[in-house]
mmCIF file of C-alpha atoms in Angstrom:
data_model
loop_
_atom_site.group_PDB
_atom_site.id
_atom_site.type_symbol
_atom_site.label_atom_id
_atom_site.label_comp_id
_atom_site.label_asym_id
_atom_site.label_seq_id
_atom_site.Cartn_x
_atom_site.Cartn_y
_atom_site.Cartn_z
ATOM 1 C CA MET A 1 101.605 114.114 92.852
ATOM 2 C CA GLU A 2 97.928 115.782 93.589
ATOM 3 C CA ILE A 3 97.055 115.842 97.042
ATOM 4 C CA GLN A 4 93.092 116.281 97.656
ATOM 5 C CA THR A 5 92.057 118.078 100.459
ATOM 6 C CA PHE A 6 88.159 117.612 101.882
ATOM 7 C CA ASP A 7 85.432 119.199 99.861
ATOM 8 C CA SER A 8 82.717 120.119 101.998
ATOM 9 C CA LYS A 9 80.868 120.659 98.730
ATOM 10 C CA ASN A 10 81.460 116.877 97.778
ATOM 11 C CA LEU A 11 81.912 115.001 100.987
ATOM 12 C CA LEU A 12 81.543 111.131 99.609
ATOM 13 C CA PRO A 13 83.465 109.093 99.151
ATOM 14 C CA PHE A 14 85.981 109.947 102.445
ATOM 15 C CA ASN A 15 88.531 107.153 101.517
ATOM 16 C CA LEU A 16 92.148 106.447 101.840
ATOM 17 C CA SER A 17 93.302 106.359 98.413
ATOM 18 C CA ARG A 18 92.797 109.882 98.031
ATOM 19 C CA PHE A 19 95.816 110.439 100.521
ATOM 20 C CA HIS A 20 97.873 107.730 99.355
ATOM 21 C CA ILE A 21 97.280 105.835 102.591
ATOM 22 C CA SER A 22 97.323 101.800 102.295
ATOM 23 C CA GLU A 23 94.108 99.920 102.993
ATOM 24 C CA ASP A 24 96.466 96.961 104.125
ATOM 25 C CA TYR A 25 99.354 98.880 105.726
ATOM 26 C CA GLY A 26 98.255 102.361 106.668
ATOM 27 C CA PHE A 27 100.619 105.375 106.580
ATOM 28 C CA ILE A 28 103.510 102.534 106.039
ATOM 29 C CA VAL A 29 104.793 102.651 102.453
ATOM 30 C CA GLU A 30 104.346 99.213 100.721
ATOM 31 C CA ASN A 31 107.173 97.898 99.302
ATOM 32 C CA PRO A 32 109.746 100.561 99.473
ATOM 33 C CA LEU A 33 112.664 100.783 97.512
ATOM 34 C CA THR A 34 115.930 98.951 98.784
ATOM 35 C CA GLU A 35 118.025 100.727 95.784
ATOM 36 C CA LEU A 36 118.272 103.708 94.141
ATOM 37 C CA PRO A 37 119.106 104.272 90.653
ATOM 38 C CA SER A 38 123.030 104.072 89.841
ATOM 39 C CA TYR A 39 123.356 107.980 89.629
ATOM 40 C CA TYR A 40 122.846 107.904 93.803
ATOM 41 C CA ALA A 41 125.382 104.866 94.252
ATOM 42 C CA PRO A 42 127.642 107.254 96.229
ATOM 43 C CA TRP A 43 124.618 107.945 98.616
ATOM 44 C CA MET A 44 123.595 104.219 98.725
ATOM 45 C CA GLU A 45 127.171 103.032 99.607
ATOM 46 C CA ALA A 46 127.518 105.710 102.360
ATOM 47 C CA ALA A 47 124.138 104.785 103.530
ATOM 48 C CA THR A 48 124.804 100.952 103.518
ATOM 49 C CA ASN A 49 127.758 101.141 105.403
ATOM 50 C CA LEU A 50 126.762 104.109 107.621
ATOM 51 C CA THR A 51 127.268 102.011 110.876
ATOM 52 C CA TYR A 52 130.655 101.083 110.055
ATOM 53 C CA LEU A 53 131.630 104.734 109.119
ATOM 54 C CA ILE A 54 130.302 106.283 112.051
ATOM 55 C CA GLU A 55 131.864 103.713 114.513
ATOM 56 C CA ASN A 56 134.952 104.114 112.834
ATOM 57 C CA HIS A 57 135.246 107.730 112.694
ATOM 58 C CA GLN A 58 135.482 107.868 108.886
ATOM 59 C CA LEU A 59 132.014 109.401 107.832
ATOM 60 C CA ARG A 60 133.095 112.620 109.089
ATOM 61 C CA SER A 61 135.436 113.310 112.241
ATOM 62 C CA LYS A 62 133.984 116.694 113.168
ATOM 63 C CA ILE A 63 130.801 118.200 111.867
ATOM 64 C CA ASP A 64 131.564 121.864 112.899
ATOM 65 C CA GLN A 65 128.108 122.254 112.510
ATOM 66 C CA VAL A 66 128.163 122.573 108.687
ATOM 67 C CA LEU A 67 126.906 120.031 106.371
ATOM 68 C CA PRO A 68 128.900 120.242 103.223
ATOM 69 C CA GLY A 69 127.630 121.434 100.074
ATOM 70 C CA ASN A 70 128.087 118.247 98.039
ATOM 71 C CA LEU A 71 125.527 116.625 100.825
ATOM 72 C CA ALA A 72 123.407 119.682 101.654
ATOM 73 C CA ILE A 73 122.597 120.707 98.180
ATOM 74 C CA PRO A 74 120.819 117.236 96.852
ATOM 75 C CA TYR A 75 119.711 116.521 100.436
ATOM 76 C CA TRP A 76 117.849 119.917 100.255
ATOM 77 C CA GLU A 77 116.561 119.557 96.865
ATOM 78 C CA VAL A 78 115.094 116.054 97.450
ATOM 79 C CA SER A 79 113.410 116.960 100.761
ATOM 80 C CA HIS A 80 111.917 120.068 98.837
ATOM 81 C CA ILE A 81 110.349 117.520 96.167
ATOM 82 C CA LEU A 82 108.877 115.220 98.983
ATOM 83 C CA GLY A 83 107.405 118.183 100.655
ATOM 84 C CA LEU A 84 109.650 117.186 104.052
ATOM 85 C CA PRO A 85 112.439 119.026 106.107
ATOM 86 C CA PRO A 86 116.152 118.103 105.253
ATOM 87 C CA ILE A 87 116.584 116.007 108.545
ATOM 88 C CA LEU A 88 115.860 112.077 109.388
ATOM 89 C CA VAL A 89 111.854 112.173 110.286
ATOM 90 C CA HIS A 90 109.666 109.640 111.374
ATOM 91 C CA ALA A 91 108.837 108.489 107.948
ATOM 92 C CA ASP A 92 112.303 107.989 106.802
ATOM 93 C CA PHE A 93 113.210 106.140 110.011
ATOM 94 C CA ALA A 94 109.977 103.712 110.162
ATOM 95 C CA LEU A 95 107.407 104.131 107.241
ATOM 96 C CA VAL A 96 109.712 103.340 104.396
ATOM 97 C CA ASN A 97 112.700 101.886 106.202
ATOM 98 C CA TRP A 98 111.708 98.103 106.044
ATOM 99 C CA LYS A 99 112.168 94.857 103.859
ATOM 100 C CA LYS A 100 111.184 91.509 103.979
ATOM 101 C CA ARG A 101 113.976 88.606 104.504
ATOM 102 C CA ASN A 102 111.522 86.307 102.675
ATOM 103 C CA PRO A 103 109.208 88.512 100.184
ATOM 104 C CA ASP A 104 106.456 85.861 100.410
ATOM 105 C CA GLY A 105 106.725 85.576 104.429
ATOM 106 C CA THR A 106 104.384 87.413 106.652
ATOM 107 C CA LEU A 107 104.719 91.006 108.193
ATOM 108 C CA GLU A 108 106.559 89.746 111.256
ATOM 109 C CA ILE A 109 109.555 91.012 113.286
ATOM 110 C CA GLU A 110 111.465 87.662 112.636
ATOM 111 C CA ASN A 111 110.875 88.344 108.930
ATOM 112 C CA LEU A 112 111.863 91.893 108.544
ATOM 113 C CA ASP A 113 115.291 94.088 108.555
ATOM 114 C CA PRO A 114 115.477 97.944 108.275
ATOM 115 C CA ILE A 115 116.928 98.969 104.873
ATOM 116 C CA ILE A 116 119.281 101.467 106.402
ATOM 117 C CA SER A 117 120.625 101.328 109.932
ATOM 118 C CA PHE A 118 123.069 103.352 111.955
ATOM 119 C CA PRO A 119 124.713 102.511 115.493
ATOM 120 C CA GLY A 120 122.535 100.589 117.974
ATOM 121 C CA GLY A 121 122.847 96.761 116.363
ATOM 122 C CA GLU A 122 120.260 94.517 117.051
ATOM 123 C CA SER A 123 118.398 97.076 119.660
ATOM 124 C CA LEU A 124 118.061 99.726 116.846
ATOM 125 C CA ARG A 125 116.694 96.940 114.496
ATOM 126 C CA GLY A 126 114.262 96.144 117.216
ATOM 127 C CA PHE A 127 113.306 99.628 118.026
ATOM 128 C CA ILE A 128 112.796 100.412 114.323
ATOM 129 C CA LEU A 129 110.771 97.300 113.409
ATOM 130 C CA VAL A 130 108.594 97.492 116.501
ATOM 131 C CA THR A 131 107.446 100.894 115.484
ATOM 132 C CA ILE A 132 106.604 99.745 112.313
ATOM 133 C CA LEU A 133 104.520 97.053 113.385
ATOM 134 C CA VAL A 134 102.892 99.412 115.939
ATOM 135 C CA GLU A 135 102.211 101.418 112.735
ATOM 136 C CA LYS A 136 100.648 98.548 110.912
ATOM 137 C CA GLU A 137 98.434 97.812 113.731
ATOM 138 C CA ALA A 138 96.884 101.284 113.280
ATOM 139 C CA THR A 139 95.420 100.419 109.546
ATOM 140 C CA PRO A 140 92.425 98.903 110.918
ATOM 141 C CA GLY A 141 92.018 102.091 113.170
ATOM 142 C CA ILE A 142 92.602 104.624 110.379
ATOM 143 C CA LYS A 143 90.144 102.621 108.193
ATOM 144 C CA GLY A 144 87.714 103.015 110.825
ATOM 145 C CA ILE A 145 87.734 106.848 110.788
ATOM 146 C CA VAL A 146 87.190 106.488 107.034
ATOM 147 C CA GLN A 147 84.008 104.157 107.761
ATOM 148 C CA ALA A 148 82.942 106.604 110.850
ATOM 149 C CA VAL A 149 83.199 109.840 108.779
ATOM 150 C CA ASN A 150 81.367 108.229 106.038
ATOM 151 C CA ALA A 151 78.536 106.890 108.657
ATOM 152 C CA ILE A 152 78.194 110.304 110.130
ATOM 153 C CA LEU A 153 77.537 111.950 106.734
ATOM 154 C CA GLU A 154 74.947 109.227 106.032
ATOM 155 C CA THR A 155 73.492 109.531 109.560
ATOM 156 C CA ASN A 156 73.902 105.846 109.740
ATOM 157 C CA ASP A 157 74.727 105.097 113.801
ATOM 158 C CA GLU A 158 74.932 101.231 113.362
ATOM 159 C CA SER A 159 77.818 101.705 110.866
ATOM 160 C CA LEU A 160 79.469 104.649 113.161
ATOM 161 C CA ILE A 161 79.407 102.244 116.182
ATOM 162 C CA GLU A 162 80.876 99.331 114.252
ATOM 163 C CA ALA A 163 83.576 101.714 113.266
ATOM 164 C CA LEU A 164 84.327 103.141 116.484
ATOM 165 C CA GLN A 165 84.468 99.493 118.098
ATOM 166 C CA GLN A 166 87.270 98.818 115.288
ATOM 167 C CA ILE A 167 89.068 101.769 116.361
ATOM 168 C CA THR A 168 89.106 100.582 119.817
ATOM 169 C CA ARG A 169 90.325 97.079 118.813
ATOM 170 C CA SER A 170 93.079 98.802 116.853
ATOM 171 C CA LEU A 171 94.269 100.847 119.846
ATOM 172 C CA GLU A 172 94.360 97.717 121.778
ATOM 173 C CA LYS A 173 96.379 95.857 119.423
ATOM 174 C CA MET A 174 98.841 98.784 118.750
ATOM 175 C CA LYS A 175 99.295 98.593 122.686
ATOM 176 C CA GLU A 176 100.022 94.773 122.596
ATOM 177 C CA VAL A 177 102.484 95.466 120.003
ATOM 178 C CA PHE A 178 103.955 98.197 121.755
ATOM 179 C CA LYS A 179 105.124 95.690 124.398
ATOM 180 C CA LYS A 180 107.297 93.902 122.067
ATOM 181 C CA MET A 181 109.723 96.941 122.464
ATOM 182 C CA HIS A 182 110.977 95.333 125.884
ATOM 183 C CA ASP A 183 111.889 92.046 123.970
ATOM 184 C CA TYR A 184 113.975 93.680 121.357
ATOM 185 C CA VAL A 185 115.272 97.030 122.578
ATOM 186 C CA ASP A 186 118.100 97.353 125.116
ATOM 187 C CA PRO A 187 117.236 100.864 127.217
ATOM 188 C CA ALA A 188 121.072 101.483 127.975
ATOM 189 C CA ILE A 189 121.767 101.173 124.185
ATOM 190 C CA PHE A 190 118.673 103.212 123.215
ATOM 191 C CA TYR A 191 119.448 105.780 125.744
ATOM 192 C CA THR A 192 123.472 106.212 125.188
ATOM 193 C CA VAL A 193 123.361 105.234 121.352
ATOM 194 C CA ILE A 194 120.370 105.313 119.399
ATOM 195 C CA ARG A 195 118.735 108.468 120.528
ATOM 196 C CA ILE A 196 121.705 110.787 119.794
ATOM 197 C CA PHE A 197 120.954 110.062 115.988
ATOM 198 C CA LEU A 198 117.424 111.070 116.560
ATOM 199 C CA SER A 199 118.063 114.293 118.570
ATOM 200 C CA GLY A 200 118.138 116.636 115.190
ATOM 201 C CA TRP A 201 119.346 120.191 115.925
ATOM 202 C CA ARG A 202 116.445 122.332 117.138
ATOM 203 C CA ASP A 203 116.175 122.889 120.872
ATOM 204 C CA ASN A 204 119.224 121.191 121.249
ATOM 205 C CA LEU A 205 121.903 122.408 123.530
ATOM 206 C CA ALA A 206 124.585 120.723 121.875
ATOM 207 C CA MET A 207 123.767 122.793 118.711
ATOM 208 C CA PRO A 208 121.991 125.908 119.825
ATOM 209 C CA ASP A 209 122.196 127.580 116.376
ATOM 210 C CA GLY A 210 121.223 124.808 114.325
ATOM 211 C CA LEU A 211 123.184 123.287 111.238
ATOM 212 C CA THR A 212 124.410 125.275 108.259
ATOM 213 C CA TYR A 213 123.332 123.783 104.911
ATOM 214 C CA GLU A 214 126.302 124.720 102.928
ATOM 215 C CA GLY A 215 125.296 126.023 99.592
ATOM 216 C CA VAL A 216 121.658 126.487 100.681
ATOM 217 C CA SER A 217 121.699 129.084 103.319
ATOM 218 C CA GLU A 218 124.617 131.163 104.893
ATOM 219 C CA GLU A 219 122.637 130.959 108.174
ATOM 220 C CA PRO A 220 122.226 127.745 110.424
ATOM 221 C CA MET A 221 118.762 126.278 110.083
ATOM 222 C CA ALA A 222 117.158 124.273 113.036
ATOM 223 C CA TYR A 223 115.085 121.308 112.725
ATOM 224 C CA SER A 224 113.882 118.828 115.557
ATOM 225 C CA GLY A 225 114.901 115.438 115.219
ATOM 226 C CA GLY A 226 112.826 112.237 114.443
ATOM 227 C CA SER A 227 109.889 111.854 116.619
ATOM 228 C CA ALA A 228 106.765 109.581 117.694
ATOM 229 C CA ALA A 229 104.899 113.141 117.547
ATOM 230 C CA GLN A 230 105.768 112.780 114.045
ATOM 231 C CA SER A 231 103.571 109.825 113.234
ATOM 232 C CA THR A 232 100.380 110.827 111.722
ATOM 233 C CA THR A 233 98.495 107.962 113.578
ATOM 234 C CA LEU A 234 97.965 109.717 116.926
ATOM 235 C CA HIS A 235 97.356 112.886 115.270
ATOM 236 C CA ALA A 236 94.469 111.222 113.180
ATOM 237 C CA PHE A 237 93.054 109.906 116.268
ATOM 238 C CA ASP A 238 92.811 112.948 118.391
ATOM 239 C CA GLU A 239 91.239 114.972 115.477
ATOM 240 C CA PHE A 240 88.790 112.478 115.195
ATOM 241 C CA LEU A 241 87.691 112.009 118.813
ATOM 242 C CA GLY A 242 88.091 115.681 119.269
ATOM 243 C CA VAL A 243 90.992 115.927 121.625
ATOM 244 C CA GLN A 244 92.145 119.180 122.456
ATOM 245 C CA HIS A 245 95.637 119.589 123.870
ATOM 246 C CA SER A 246 97.269 122.210 125.878
ATOM 247 C CA GLN A 247 98.052 125.371 123.983
ATOM 248 C CA GLU A 248 102.060 124.445 124.530
ATOM 249 C CA SER A 249 101.686 120.666 123.398
ATOM 250 C CA ALA A 250 99.235 121.924 120.513
ATOM 251 C CA ALA A 251 101.545 124.112 119.171
ATOM 252 C CA PHE A 252 104.175 121.461 119.181
ATOM 253 C CA LEU A 253 102.247 118.671 117.862
ATOM 254 C CA HIS A 254 101.022 120.893 114.823
ATOM 255 C CA ARG A 255 104.846 121.902 114.348
ATOM 256 C CA MET A 256 105.410 118.272 114.180
ATOM 257 C CA ARG A 257 103.012 118.119 111.260
ATOM 258 C CA ASP A 258 105.546 119.980 108.906
ATOM 259 C CA TYR A 259 107.461 116.719 109.601
ATOM 260 C CA MET A 260 104.737 114.253 108.102
ATOM 261 C CA PRO A 261 104.445 113.602 104.079
ATOM 262 C CA PRO A 262 102.011 116.277 102.901
ATOM 263 C CA SER A 263 99.453 113.584 101.891
ATOM 264 C CA HIS A 264 99.118 112.190 105.445
ATOM 265 C CA LYS A 265 99.139 116.013 106.506
ATOM 266 C CA ALA A 266 96.320 116.589 104.282
ATOM 267 C CA PHE A 267 94.464 113.588 105.516
ATOM 268 C CA LEU A 268 94.569 115.303 108.935
ATOM 269 C CA GLU A 269 93.115 118.359 107.710
ATOM 270 C CA ALA A 270 90.345 116.312 106.064
ATOM 271 C CA ILE A 271 89.449 114.815 109.391
ATOM 272 C CA ARG A 272 89.571 118.320 110.738
ATOM 273 C CA LEU A 273 86.774 119.737 108.287
ATOM 274 C CA ALA A 274 84.719 116.762 108.511
ATOM 275 C CA PRO A 275 81.657 116.857 110.588
ATOM 276 C CA PRO A 276 82.365 116.769 114.407
ATOM 277 C CA LEU A 277 82.068 113.444 116.084
ATOM 278 C CA GLN A 278 81.337 114.749 119.532
ATOM 279 C CA GLN A 279 78.865 116.649 118.692
ATOM 280 C CA HIS A 280 77.203 113.954 116.619
ATOM 281 C CA VAL A 281 77.377 111.776 119.720
ATOM 282 C CA THR A 282 75.843 114.103 122.092
ATOM 283 C CA SER A 283 73.068 115.384 119.592
ATOM 284 C CA SER A 284 72.123 111.719 118.786
ATOM 285 C CA GLY A 285 70.849 110.659 122.340
ATOM 286 C CA ASN A 286 72.427 107.034 121.446
ATOM 287 C CA LYS A 287 73.655 105.401 124.441
ATOM 288 C CA LYS A 288 75.489 102.627 122.519
ATOM 289 C CA LEU A 289 76.977 105.150 120.497
ATOM 290 C CA CYS A 290 78.337 107.230 123.598
ATOM 291 C CA ILE A 291 79.543 103.894 125.200
ATOM 292 C CA ALA A 292 81.338 103.093 121.798
ATOM 293 C CA TYR A 293 82.824 106.619 122.014
ATOM 294 C CA ASN A 294 84.193 106.317 125.645
ATOM 295 C CA SER A 295 85.823 103.108 124.758
ATOM 296 C CA CYS A 296 87.841 104.489 121.951
ATOM 297 C CA VAL A 297 89.180 107.414 124.166
ATOM 298 C CA GLU A 298 89.661 105.086 127.240
ATOM 299 C CA ALA A 299 91.717 102.617 125.000
ATOM 300 C CA LEU A 300 93.721 105.806 123.389
ATOM 301 C CA VAL A 301 94.336 106.968 126.989
ATOM 302 C CA GLU A 302 95.514 103.432 127.874
ATOM 303 C CA LEU A 303 98.080 103.476 124.897
ATOM 304 C CA ARG A 304 99.405 107.000 126.111
ATOM 305 C CA ASN A 305 99.912 105.594 129.738
ATOM 306 C CA TYR A 306 101.797 102.605 128.397
ATOM 307 C CA HIS A 307 104.041 105.009 126.298
ATOM 308 C CA ILE A 308 104.866 106.909 129.436
ATOM 309 C CA ALA A 309 105.924 103.722 131.136
ATOM 310 C CA VAL A 310 107.910 102.921 127.973
ATOM 311 C CA VAL A 311 109.619 106.243 127.924
ATOM 312 C CA SER A 312 110.323 106.105 132.105
ATOM 313 C CA LYS A 313 112.149 102.889 131.380
ATOM 314 C CA TYR A 314 113.685 103.871 128.245
ATOM 315 C CA VAL A 315 114.939 107.448 129.062
ATOM 316 C CA SER A 316 114.366 108.310 132.654
ATOM 317 C CA ILE A 317 115.765 105.356 134.456
ATOM 318 C CA ALA A 318 118.206 104.536 131.791
ATOM 319 C CA GLY A 319 119.373 108.048 132.207
ATOM 320 C CA VAL A 320 119.800 107.721 135.817
ATOM 321 C CA ASN A 321 121.649 104.345 135.410
ATOM 322 C CA ALA A 322 123.795 105.677 132.460
ATOM 323 C CA ARG A 323 124.924 108.687 134.722
ATOM 324 C CA ALA A 324 125.624 105.950 137.652
ATOM 325 C CA LYS A 325 127.818 103.889 135.485
ATOM 326 C CA LYS A 326 129.665 106.982 134.072
ATOM 327 C CA ALA A 327 130.370 108.230 137.524
ATOM 328 C CA LYS A 328 131.855 104.718 138.337
ATOM 329 C CA SER A 329 133.687 104.294 135.204
ATOM 330 C CA MET A 330 135.410 108.018 135.832
ATOM 331 C CA ASN A 331 136.260 106.914 139.241
ATOM 332 C CA ASP A 332 137.811 103.833 137.806
ATOM 333 C CA GLY A 333 139.849 105.753 135.372
ATOM 334 C CA LYS A 334 137.927 104.737 132.371
ATOM 335 C CA SER A 335 135.245 106.366 130.043
ATOM 336 C CA LEU A 336 131.714 105.435 128.807
ATOM 337 C CA PRO A 337 129.835 107.079 125.968
ATOM 338 C CA THR A 338 126.506 108.877 127.080
ATOM 339 C CA PRO A 339 124.227 111.306 125.491
ATOM 340 C CA PRO A 340 124.998 115.101 125.870
ATOM 341 C CA SER A 341 123.274 116.347 129.120
ATOM 342 C CA SER A 342 121.247 118.483 126.901
ATOM 343 C CA LEU A 343 119.419 115.292 126.006
ATOM 344 C CA GLU A 344 118.670 114.052 129.353
ATOM 345 C CA ALA A 345 115.280 115.093 130.118
ATOM 346 C CA LYS A 346 113.906 115.838 126.267
ATOM 347 C CA GLY A 347 112.450 113.818 123.562
ATOM 348 C CA THR A 348 114.070 113.536 120.361
ATOM 349 C CA GLY A 349 111.661 116.357 119.008
ATOM 350 C CA GLY A 350 112.795 118.723 121.768
ATOM 351 C CA THR A 351 110.170 118.686 124.059
ATOM 352 C CA GLY A 352 110.311 118.197 128.115
ATOM 353 C CA ILE A 353 109.079 114.466 127.191
ATOM 354 C CA MET A 354 107.405 113.442 130.428
ATOM 355 C CA CYS A 355 105.727 116.423 130.954
ATOM 356 C CA PHE A 356 104.441 116.334 127.565
ATOM 357 C CA LEU A 357 103.201 112.829 127.377
ATOM 358 C CA LYS A 358 101.433 113.550 130.715
ATOM 359 C CA SER A 359 99.835 116.447 129.313
ATOM 360 C CA VAL A 360 98.830 114.478 126.072
ATOM 361 C CA ARG A 361 97.590 111.747 128.223
ATOM 362 C CA ASP A 362 95.487 113.882 130.695
ATOM 363 C CA THR A 363 93.812 116.224 127.861
ATOM 364 C CA THR A 364 92.590 113.044 126.268
ATOM 365 C CA LYS A 365 90.873 111.901 129.285
ATOM 366 C CA LYS A 366 88.811 114.999 129.412
ATOM 367 C CA VAL A 367 86.770 114.163 126.360
ATOM 368 C CA VAL A 368 85.358 110.956 127.826
ATOM 369 C CA PHE A 369 81.466 111.534 128.081
ATOM 370 C CA ASN A 370 80.176 111.139 131.527
ATOM 371 C CA SER A 371 77.131 109.214 131.952
#
């Protein structure tokens, strides 16, 4: 697979097909495979029965922080070919993990299912599918970035304003679809079950040294868990709008790019190398253009504000409730499952989640042009 980067000597056309991004689905993979060739039957059998195997302690009763070679070696090799680390990432969890119940039906949550699941029941299904639908609503915005870059190169401010307005509408729609999380995902199940399987083995006190991939390396290796920070979508908007995050947040976000498909990462680099939008807006003296730019930034801020509210409900408040229920159950002589204490204040990618989200929200606010 040839991945093209942005060529400053041959700027046009700047389009999505160069980066294997769908015109209709954005970063989501269209028609992902639901079955692998017969050679991989043992993998598919384990994957399709994963929830049962985990809940009945038949997958592996104790990992001992070593992944056996018969799993580790092929997993490592496949990951290397794909250009991804050998751990569950956002692309695995969401972008390729969907199928339609009715192939001729619409891309609606009632007509969708994950291809592969793990414990979490309907809440897990809802979490995966709402995430996918948020990504889908980003598609017009991603196309808007391409239109905007070409408009800057052609010095076409009218087309640029149209593109910025399209991006704003896309961000607003992403927020609206994000609200469906409350309809389909139980905070208690998300906190006590789902997050455990996304937590990874980097910045995780439960596995401080990482995981040893038997037959690959004698030393343990640490990888971050699946995280929204691995979605190319918000990285693309940040690059395009010129958002500069704090040193700590930027370092984490740039590390998360290594968890993206290489062609999506190349798309971000192409945006970075394109003529800067902010510079064009300030030098144009076009008030309508400035207003359109600010509307984009404000929509991104609102999306991030809403993300903070969701995380507060599903992590902070859910964590308080889980600890209270655990304390009560212990007093009653019972035992309830809760995630390791090391995950309480962290996102699945390993960051201090609320501080990180507020930091990226606040730095986004700073790029609004004052009239």
